[in-house]
Each structure stands twice: as structure tokens, then as C-alpha cells.
Tab-separated table of C-alpha atoms and ligand atoms in Angstrom:
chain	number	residue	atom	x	y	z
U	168	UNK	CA	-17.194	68.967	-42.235
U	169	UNK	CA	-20.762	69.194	-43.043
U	170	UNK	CA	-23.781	71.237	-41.805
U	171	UNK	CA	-24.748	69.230	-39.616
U	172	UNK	CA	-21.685	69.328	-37.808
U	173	UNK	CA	-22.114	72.757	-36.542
U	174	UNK	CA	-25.796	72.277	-35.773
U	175	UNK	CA	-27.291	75.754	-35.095
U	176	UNK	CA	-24.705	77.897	-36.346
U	177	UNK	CA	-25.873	78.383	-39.711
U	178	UNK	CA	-29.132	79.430	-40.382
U	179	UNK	CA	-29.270	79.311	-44.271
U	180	UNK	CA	-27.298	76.960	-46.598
U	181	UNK	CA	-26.554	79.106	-49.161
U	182	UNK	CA	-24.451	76.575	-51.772
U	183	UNK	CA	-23.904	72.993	-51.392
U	184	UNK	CA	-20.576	71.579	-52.296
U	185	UNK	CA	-21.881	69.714	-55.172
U	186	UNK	CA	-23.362	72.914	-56.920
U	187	UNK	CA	-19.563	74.394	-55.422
U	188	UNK	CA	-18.012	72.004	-57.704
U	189	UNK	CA	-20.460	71.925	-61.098
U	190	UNK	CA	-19.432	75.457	-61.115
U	191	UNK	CA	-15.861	74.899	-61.080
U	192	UNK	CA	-16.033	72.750	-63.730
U	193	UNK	CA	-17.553	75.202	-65.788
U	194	UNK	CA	-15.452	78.117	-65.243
U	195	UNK	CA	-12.459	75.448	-65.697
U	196	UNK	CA	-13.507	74.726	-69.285
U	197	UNK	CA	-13.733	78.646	-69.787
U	198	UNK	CA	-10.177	79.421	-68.518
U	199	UNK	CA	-8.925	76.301	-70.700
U	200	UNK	CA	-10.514	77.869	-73.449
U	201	UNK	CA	-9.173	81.376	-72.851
U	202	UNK	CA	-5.405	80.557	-71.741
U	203	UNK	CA	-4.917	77.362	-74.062
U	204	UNK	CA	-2.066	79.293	-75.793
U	205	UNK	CA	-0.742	80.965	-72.810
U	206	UNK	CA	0.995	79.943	-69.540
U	207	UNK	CA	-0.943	81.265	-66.695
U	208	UNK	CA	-0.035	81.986	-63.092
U	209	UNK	CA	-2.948	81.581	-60.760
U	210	UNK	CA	-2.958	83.876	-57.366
U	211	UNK	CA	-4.360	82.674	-54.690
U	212	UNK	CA	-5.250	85.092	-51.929
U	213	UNK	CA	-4.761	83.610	-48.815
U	214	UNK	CA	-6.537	81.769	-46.676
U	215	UNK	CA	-9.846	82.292	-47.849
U	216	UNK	CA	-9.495	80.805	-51.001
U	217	UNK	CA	-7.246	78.115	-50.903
U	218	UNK	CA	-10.350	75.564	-50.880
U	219	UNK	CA	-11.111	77.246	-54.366
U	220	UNK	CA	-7.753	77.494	-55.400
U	221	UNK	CA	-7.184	73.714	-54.721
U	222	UNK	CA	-10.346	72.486	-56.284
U	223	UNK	CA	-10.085	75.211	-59.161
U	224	UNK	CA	-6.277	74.111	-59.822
U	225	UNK	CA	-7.154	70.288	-60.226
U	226	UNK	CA	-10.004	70.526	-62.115
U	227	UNK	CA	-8.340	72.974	-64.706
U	228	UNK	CA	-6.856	70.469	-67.785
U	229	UNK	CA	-4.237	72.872	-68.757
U	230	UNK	CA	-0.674	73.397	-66.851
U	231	UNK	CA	-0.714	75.710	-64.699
U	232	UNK	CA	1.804	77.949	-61.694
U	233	UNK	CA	0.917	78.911	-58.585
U	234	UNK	CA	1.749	81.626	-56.128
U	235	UNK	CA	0.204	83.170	-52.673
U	236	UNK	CA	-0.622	86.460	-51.452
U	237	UNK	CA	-1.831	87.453	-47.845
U	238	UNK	CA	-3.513	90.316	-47.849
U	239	UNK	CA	-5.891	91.890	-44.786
U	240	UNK	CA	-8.517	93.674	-45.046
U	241	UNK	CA	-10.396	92.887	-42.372
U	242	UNK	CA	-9.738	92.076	-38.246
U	243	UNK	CA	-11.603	89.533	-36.760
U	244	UNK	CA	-14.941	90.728	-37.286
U	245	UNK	CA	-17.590	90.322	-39.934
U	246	UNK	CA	-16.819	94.303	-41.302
U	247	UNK	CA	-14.607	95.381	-44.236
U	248	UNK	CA	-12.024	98.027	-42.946
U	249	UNK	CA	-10.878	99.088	-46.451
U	250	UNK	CA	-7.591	99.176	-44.706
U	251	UNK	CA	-5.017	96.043	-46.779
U	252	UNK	CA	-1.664	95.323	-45.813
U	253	UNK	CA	0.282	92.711	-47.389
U	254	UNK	CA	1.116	89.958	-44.577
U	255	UNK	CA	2.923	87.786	-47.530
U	256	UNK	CA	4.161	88.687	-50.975
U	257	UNK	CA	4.297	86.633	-53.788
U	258	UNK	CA	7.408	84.544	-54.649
U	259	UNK	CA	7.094	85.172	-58.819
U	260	UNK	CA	8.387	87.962	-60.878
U	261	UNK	CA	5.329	88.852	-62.712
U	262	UNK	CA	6.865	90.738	-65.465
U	263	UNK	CA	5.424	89.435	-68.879
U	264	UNK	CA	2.848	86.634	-67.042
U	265	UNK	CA	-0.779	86.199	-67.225
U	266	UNK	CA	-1.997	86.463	-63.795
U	267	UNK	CA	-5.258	85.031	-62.871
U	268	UNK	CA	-6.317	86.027	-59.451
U	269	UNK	CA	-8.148	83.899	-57.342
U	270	UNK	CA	-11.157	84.610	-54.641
U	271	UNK	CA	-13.132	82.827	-52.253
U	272	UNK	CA	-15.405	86.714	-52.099
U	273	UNK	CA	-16.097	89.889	-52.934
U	274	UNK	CA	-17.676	92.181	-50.607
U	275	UNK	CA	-16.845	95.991	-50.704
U	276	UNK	CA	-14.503	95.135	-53.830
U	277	UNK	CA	-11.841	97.291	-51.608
U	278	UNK	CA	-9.618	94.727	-51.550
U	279	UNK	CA	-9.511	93.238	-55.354
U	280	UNK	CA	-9.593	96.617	-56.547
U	281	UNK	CA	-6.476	97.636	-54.221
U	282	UNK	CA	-4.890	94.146	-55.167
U	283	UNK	CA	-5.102	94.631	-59.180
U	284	UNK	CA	-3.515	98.200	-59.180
U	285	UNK	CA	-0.604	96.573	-56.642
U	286	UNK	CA	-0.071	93.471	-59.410
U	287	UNK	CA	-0.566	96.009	-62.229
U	288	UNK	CA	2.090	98.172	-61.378
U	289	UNK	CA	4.417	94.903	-61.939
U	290	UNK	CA	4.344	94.438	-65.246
U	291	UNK	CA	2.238	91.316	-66.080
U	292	UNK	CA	0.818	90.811	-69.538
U	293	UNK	CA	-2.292	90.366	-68.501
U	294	UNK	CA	-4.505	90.027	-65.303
U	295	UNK	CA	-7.832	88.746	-64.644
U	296	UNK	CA	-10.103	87.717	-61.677
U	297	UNK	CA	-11.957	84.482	-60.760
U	298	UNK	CA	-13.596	84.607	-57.698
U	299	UNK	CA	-16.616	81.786	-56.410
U	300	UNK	CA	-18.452	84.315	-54.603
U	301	UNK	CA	-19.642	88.125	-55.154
U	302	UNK	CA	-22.102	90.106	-52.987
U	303	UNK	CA	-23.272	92.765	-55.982
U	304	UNK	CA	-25.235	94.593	-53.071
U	305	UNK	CA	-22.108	95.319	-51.081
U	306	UNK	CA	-19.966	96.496	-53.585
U	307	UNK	CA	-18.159	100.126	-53.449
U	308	UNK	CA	-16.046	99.553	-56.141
U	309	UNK	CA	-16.718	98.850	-59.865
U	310	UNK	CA	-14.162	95.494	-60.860
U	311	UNK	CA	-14.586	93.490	-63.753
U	312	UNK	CA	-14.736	90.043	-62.820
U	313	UNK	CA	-14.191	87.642	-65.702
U	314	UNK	CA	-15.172	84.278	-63.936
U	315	UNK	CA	-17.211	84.042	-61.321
U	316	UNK	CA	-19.297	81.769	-59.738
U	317	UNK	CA	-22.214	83.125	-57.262
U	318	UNK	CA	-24.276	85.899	-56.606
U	319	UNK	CA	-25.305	86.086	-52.592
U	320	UNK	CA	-26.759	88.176	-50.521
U	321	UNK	CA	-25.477	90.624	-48.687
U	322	UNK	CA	-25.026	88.463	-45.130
U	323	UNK	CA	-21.782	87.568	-43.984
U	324	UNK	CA	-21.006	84.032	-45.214
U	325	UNK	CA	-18.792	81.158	-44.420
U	326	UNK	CA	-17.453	77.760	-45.415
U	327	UNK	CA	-15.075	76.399	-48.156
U	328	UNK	CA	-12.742	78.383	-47.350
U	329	UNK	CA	-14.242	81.328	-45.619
U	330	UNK	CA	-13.761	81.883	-41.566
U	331	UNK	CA	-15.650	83.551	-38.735
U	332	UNK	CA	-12.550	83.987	-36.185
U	333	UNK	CA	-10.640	81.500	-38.017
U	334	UNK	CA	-13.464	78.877	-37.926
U	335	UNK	CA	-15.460	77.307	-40.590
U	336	UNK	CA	-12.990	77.203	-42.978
U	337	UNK	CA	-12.910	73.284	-43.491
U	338	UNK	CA	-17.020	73.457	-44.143
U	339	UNK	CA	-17.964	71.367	-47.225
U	340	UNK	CA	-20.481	74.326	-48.340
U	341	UNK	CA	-21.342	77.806	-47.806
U	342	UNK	CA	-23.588	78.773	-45.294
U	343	UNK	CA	-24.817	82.256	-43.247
U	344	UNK	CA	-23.913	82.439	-40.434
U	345	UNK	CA	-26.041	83.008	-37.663
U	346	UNK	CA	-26.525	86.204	-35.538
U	347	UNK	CA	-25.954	84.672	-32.335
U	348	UNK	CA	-22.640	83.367	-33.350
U	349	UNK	CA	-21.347	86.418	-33.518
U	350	UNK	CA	-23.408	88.733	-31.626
X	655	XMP	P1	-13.860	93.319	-49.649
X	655	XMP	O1	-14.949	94.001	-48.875
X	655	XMP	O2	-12.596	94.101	-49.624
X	655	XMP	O3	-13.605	91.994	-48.815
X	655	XMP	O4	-14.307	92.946	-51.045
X	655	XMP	C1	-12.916	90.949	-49.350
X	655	XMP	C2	-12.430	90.011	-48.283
X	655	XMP	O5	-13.190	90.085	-47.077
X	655	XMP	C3	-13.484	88.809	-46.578
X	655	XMP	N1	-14.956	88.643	-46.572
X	655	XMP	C4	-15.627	87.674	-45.958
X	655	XMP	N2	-15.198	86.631	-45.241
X	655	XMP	N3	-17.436	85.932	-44.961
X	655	XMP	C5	-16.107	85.758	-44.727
X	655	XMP	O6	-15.742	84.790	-44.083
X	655	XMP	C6	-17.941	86.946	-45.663
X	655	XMP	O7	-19.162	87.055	-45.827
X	655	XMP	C7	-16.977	87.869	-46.196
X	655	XMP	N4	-17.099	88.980	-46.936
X	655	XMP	C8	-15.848	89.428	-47.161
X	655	XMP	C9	-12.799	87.846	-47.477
X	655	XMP	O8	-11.560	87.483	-46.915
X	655	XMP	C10	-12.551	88.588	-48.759
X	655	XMP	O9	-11.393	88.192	-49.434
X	656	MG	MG1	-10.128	86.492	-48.909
């Protein structure tokens, strides 16, 4: 859906899908670039980023796996907890792979940063992070983020992928939300 869709709801648009995709592109040639030799297994963290994962995965000209995590670090409000359970595990042995992990955000960091030492401690070859968005004023946690795509403010966000109470998901760009949604 588009903006206009949810008239009211937003009050900024913060990306629009075309600018969504440019960048994709553009990290896509960089990951060819870097993994041209090398079979890599892209992570997607569910559900927030399987709009990324999807549009990363097809525009990427190299073969590539795929697995799923679900991970939560936050209930059903707009706070992070610092709290992550796994709610799914992945299905691959990652002994020996190249895991690139991919993000619809990163807020606190608490959850990448918790996520990396977890897939670390399995024995990949190598492990590296792609996420679209990053909130540098939020973060609690230093992580080295080889490919990302957007710096935003520090306002809770949502489309392509990201939800407020499940919703918004299916939004063609990213948007902030507004107060009264959620107040
Ligand atoms: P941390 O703080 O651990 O959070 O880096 C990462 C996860 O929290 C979710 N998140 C958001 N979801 N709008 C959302 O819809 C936001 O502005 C937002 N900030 C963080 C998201 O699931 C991310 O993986
Ligand atoms: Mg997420």
C-alpha cells in the first residue's frame, strides 16, 4: 500500500520506495563484488525484514541460500526491551559458511549485537551485517555494519517491512509514525 492509504497516520515520509530500491541496487553490486568467490548464506531476521530480504535477494546477481531467524526484542510497543529470545532457529549448519545477516533496523543495536555473538559461537567463516535502516542516535552498542542503507532519526518508523502492532508492514515506503497512533 501507499501513503495515502493510511491517510493521517504518518506524519513524515521518511524514504520512498524508489530511493528503497536505488539503494538496494547499490549495496547488491557491493556484496557481488565482495562474495563473488564465495557462497553466501543470507539471514533474514524475521518479520521485519523479509521486504528487504526479498527485494535484496532478487536484485543480488550472484547465487545465493537463505535461512530465517525470529528473534524478539521487543513486545508490542514502540520500546526496545534488550530482552531477545529466539521464537525460530535457523534450519542451516553454519559451520564453515559466510553468513550475511539481514535487517530491516537498528535501534539500540541490542539485538544485532546479541544475534552476532549467538551465530559466532557456531562456527561460520565469516559474518557480516546488511541492514536498510540505522538510527546512529539510538544506538547502545558499537556494531560494525558493512552495508547499510539509511541514516534516520531517532522516531519510531514503519513500512517495508516494519510494524506498529503488526500493521504497516505491507507499506511501499518508510514513514513515522504518528503520535496519536500510538498514544
Ligand atoms: P534494537 O534496539 O535491538 O532493535 O536495535 C532492533 C529491532 O527492533 C525493532 N525496531 C523497530 N520496529 N519501527 C519498527 O517497526 C522502529 O522504529 C523500530 N526500531 C526498532 C525491529 O524489529 C528491529 O529489528
Ligand atoms: Mg527486526
Amino acid at each position: 500500500m501507499e501513503p495515502r492509504d493510511i491517510e493521517g497516520d504518518l506524519t513524515e515520509i521518511l524514504i520512498e520506495e524508489d530511493e528503497i530500491r536505488a539503494k538496494l541496487a547499490e549495496l547488491s553490486r557491493r556484496i557481488e563484488a565482495d562474495y563473488a568467490d564465495k557462497d553466501v548464506l543470507l539471514v533474514g531476521v524475521l518479520k521485519g525484514a523479509v521486504m528487504v530480504m526479498a527485494d535484496l535477494a532478487r536484485e543480488l546477481q550472484i547465487p545465493i541460500t537463505m535461512d530465517w531467524m525470529a528473534v524478539s526484542s521487543y513486545g508490542s510497543g514502540t520500546e526496545s526491551s534488550g530482552v531477545v529470545r529466539i521464537l525460530k532457529d535457523l534450519d542451516t549448519d553454519l559451520t564453515g559458511r559466510h553468513v550475511l545477516i539481514v535487517e530491516d533496523i537498528i535501534d539500540s543495536g541490542l539485538t544485532l549485537s546479541w544475534l552476532m555473538a549467538n551465530l559466532n559461537s557456531r562456527g561460520p567463516e565469516s559474518i557480516e551485517i546488511c541492514a536498510l535502516l540505522r538510527k546512529p542516535e539510538a544506538a547502545r552498542v558499537d556494531i560494525d555494519v558493512k552495508y547499510f542503507g539509511f541514516d534516520i532519526p531517532n522516531k519510531f518508523v514503519v513500512g517495508y517491512g516494519l510494524d506498529y502492532n503488526e500493521k504497516y508492514r505491507n507499506l511501499r515506503s518508510v514513514g513515522i509514525l504518528a503520535p496519536h497512533v500510538y498514544s
